[in-house]
C-alpha positions as MATLAB code, in Angstrom:
seq = 'XXXXXXXXXXXXXXXXXXXXXXXXXXXXXXXXXXXXXXXXXXXXXXXXXXXXXXXXXXXXXXXXXXXXXXXXXXXXXXXXXXXXXXXXXXXXXXXXXXXXXXXXXXXXXXXXXXXXXXXXXXXXXXXXXXXXXXXXXXXXXXXXXXXXXXXXXXXXX';
ca = [
      39.381   39.527 -180.837;
      42.039   42.198 -180.819;
      45.666   41.039 -180.866;
      46.429   42.747 -177.570;
      45.489   41.010 -174.319;
      45.306   44.458 -172.687;
      42.654   45.538 -175.187;
      40.673   42.318 -174.598;
      40.816   42.830 -170.816;
      39.641   46.427 -171.237;
      36.830   45.293 -173.510;
      35.710   42.728 -170.934;
      35.723   45.393 -168.209;
      33.689   47.757 -170.381;
      31.243   45.032 -171.348;
      30.743   44.140 -167.697;
      29.931   47.792 -166.912;
      27.474   48.462 -169.754;
      25.924   45.131 -170.692;
      22.379   44.491 -169.536;
      22.270   41.585 -167.087;
      21.249   38.381 -168.793;
      21.888   39.548 -172.372;
      22.584   36.264 -174.144;
      25.126   37.670 -176.605;
      27.097   39.366 -173.836;
      27.029   36.273 -171.643;
      28.211   34.131 -174.562;
      31.047   36.572 -175.340;
      32.273   36.541 -171.741;
      31.942   32.748 -171.391;
      33.934   32.306 -174.613;
      36.792   34.324 -173.074;
      37.091   31.762 -170.277;
      38.967   29.700 -172.886;
      41.353   32.486 -173.900;
      45.048   31.489 -173.936;
      46.032   34.489 -171.765;
      45.481   33.876 -168.047;
      44.613   37.481 -167.212;
      41.906   37.556 -169.908;
      40.416   34.321 -168.507;
      40.427   35.784 -164.990;
      38.724   39.005 -166.118;
      36.138   36.907 -167.936;
      35.512   34.801 -164.835;
      35.079   37.891 -162.683;
      33.079   39.746 -165.346;
      30.453   37.036 -165.519;
      28.898   38.220 -162.266;
      28.125   41.561 -163.953;
      26.469   40.169 -167.093;
      24.704   37.057 -165.854;
      21.479   36.845 -163.921;
      22.062   34.756 -160.783;
      20.593   31.314 -161.173;
      20.730   31.329 -164.995;
      20.708   27.567 -165.654;
      22.063   27.881 -169.209;
      25.139   29.805 -168.069;
      25.643   27.557 -165.065;
      25.544   24.470 -167.312;
      28.103   26.010 -169.719;
      30.469   27.085 -166.969;
      30.237   23.918 -164.860;
      30.776   21.750 -167.935;
      33.827   23.813 -168.868;
      35.154   23.578 -165.293;
      35.076   19.815 -165.490;
      35.724   18.919 -169.122;
      37.682   21.612 -170.951;
      41.018   20.382 -172.257;
      42.819   23.581 -171.160;
      43.691   23.670 -167.444;
      43.531   27.468 -167.480;
      40.006   27.388 -168.882;
      38.953   24.825 -166.245;
      40.409   27.068 -163.533;
      38.692   30.200 -164.889;
      35.383   28.381 -165.151;
      35.762   27.082 -161.602;
      36.332   30.644 -160.376;
      33.319   31.827 -162.370;
      31.071   29.450 -160.435;
      31.311   31.837 -157.501;
      29.930   34.686 -159.597;
      26.910   33.095 -161.206;
      25.004   31.439 -158.354;
      23.716   32.398 -154.948;
      25.755   31.460 -151.895;
      25.070   27.869 -150.879;
      23.901   26.604 -154.276;
      24.518   22.882 -153.897;
      25.221   22.045 -157.531;
      27.903   24.744 -157.638;
      29.408   23.413 -154.405;
      29.550   19.934 -155.985;
      31.151   21.324 -159.154;
      33.799   23.129 -157.091;
      34.416   19.976 -155.037;
      34.974   18.011 -158.253;
      37.536   20.647 -159.286;
      39.525   19.773 -156.147;
      40.153   16.420 -157.870;
      41.518   17.963 -161.081;
      45.057   16.786 -161.879;
      46.251   20.382 -162.412;
      47.269   22.515 -159.422;
      45.885   25.661 -161.075;
      42.383   24.160 -161.059;
      42.708   22.874 -157.490;
      43.715   26.362 -156.292;
      40.784   27.925 -158.173;
      38.463   25.491 -156.389;
      39.931   26.433 -153.005;
      39.478   30.131 -153.804;
      35.899   29.768 -155.026;
      34.711   27.984 -151.890;
      35.132   31.272 -150.040;
      32.544   32.872 -152.366;
      30.231   29.870 -152.724;
      29.474   28.975 -149.143;
      29.016   30.472 -145.729;
      31.308   29.353 -142.910;
      30.132   26.081 -141.459;
      27.996   25.091 -144.470;
      27.307   21.413 -143.749;
      26.701   20.456 -147.385;
      30.049   21.934 -148.462;
      31.826   20.305 -145.529;
      30.446   16.882 -146.564;
      31.446   17.466 -150.217;
      34.974   18.466 -149.224;
      35.307   15.686 -146.614;
      34.865   13.076 -149.375;
      37.949   14.510 -151.121;
      40.006   14.253 -147.931;
      39.948   10.479 -148.424;
      41.309   10.606 -151.971;
      44.248    8.411 -152.918;
      45.834   11.462 -154.586;
      47.832   13.449 -152.019;
      47.419   16.704 -153.984;
      43.638   16.298 -153.887;
      43.765   15.640 -150.139;
      45.910   18.752 -149.652;
      43.544   20.908 -151.741;
      40.563   19.517 -149.830;
      42.236   20.291 -146.508;
      42.811   23.891 -147.591;
      39.209   24.209 -148.759;
      37.986   22.707 -145.495;
      39.987   25.300 -143.565;
      38.101   28.043 -145.432;
      34.668   26.500 -144.984;
      34.756   24.999 -141.503;
      34.033   27.221 -138.537;
];
């Protein structure tokens, strides 16, 4: 917890390079940085998770998906949403559902993170993702409909 965001970003990069995949302490340290007040630190943490987590780790998925939906900080919800694309295999339905729920978030930052993560979570034409996104196209909230339309453009063939 150095005062400098640059030092924290560098530490996250180094940790991602040297940490053994699945090391609980390393995973916890990176997940904790998803809540950091500096956006660039949160983004490095989200991207660094793919280096320290073992794909399919239920504990990490539960932490990250819960943060994506419930954290009080929009930036932390956005970072956690982005992290979903790093911690599961392509096409993992529960991650697709979590990203689809993020399309409904009231904050634009979270909606845009959800749009971005769909590109990493699903293959083009994934029928499950298309159904999950289609439900959001019928939202009463115009911003949710717009975010869903953008996500659909990425996912549909």
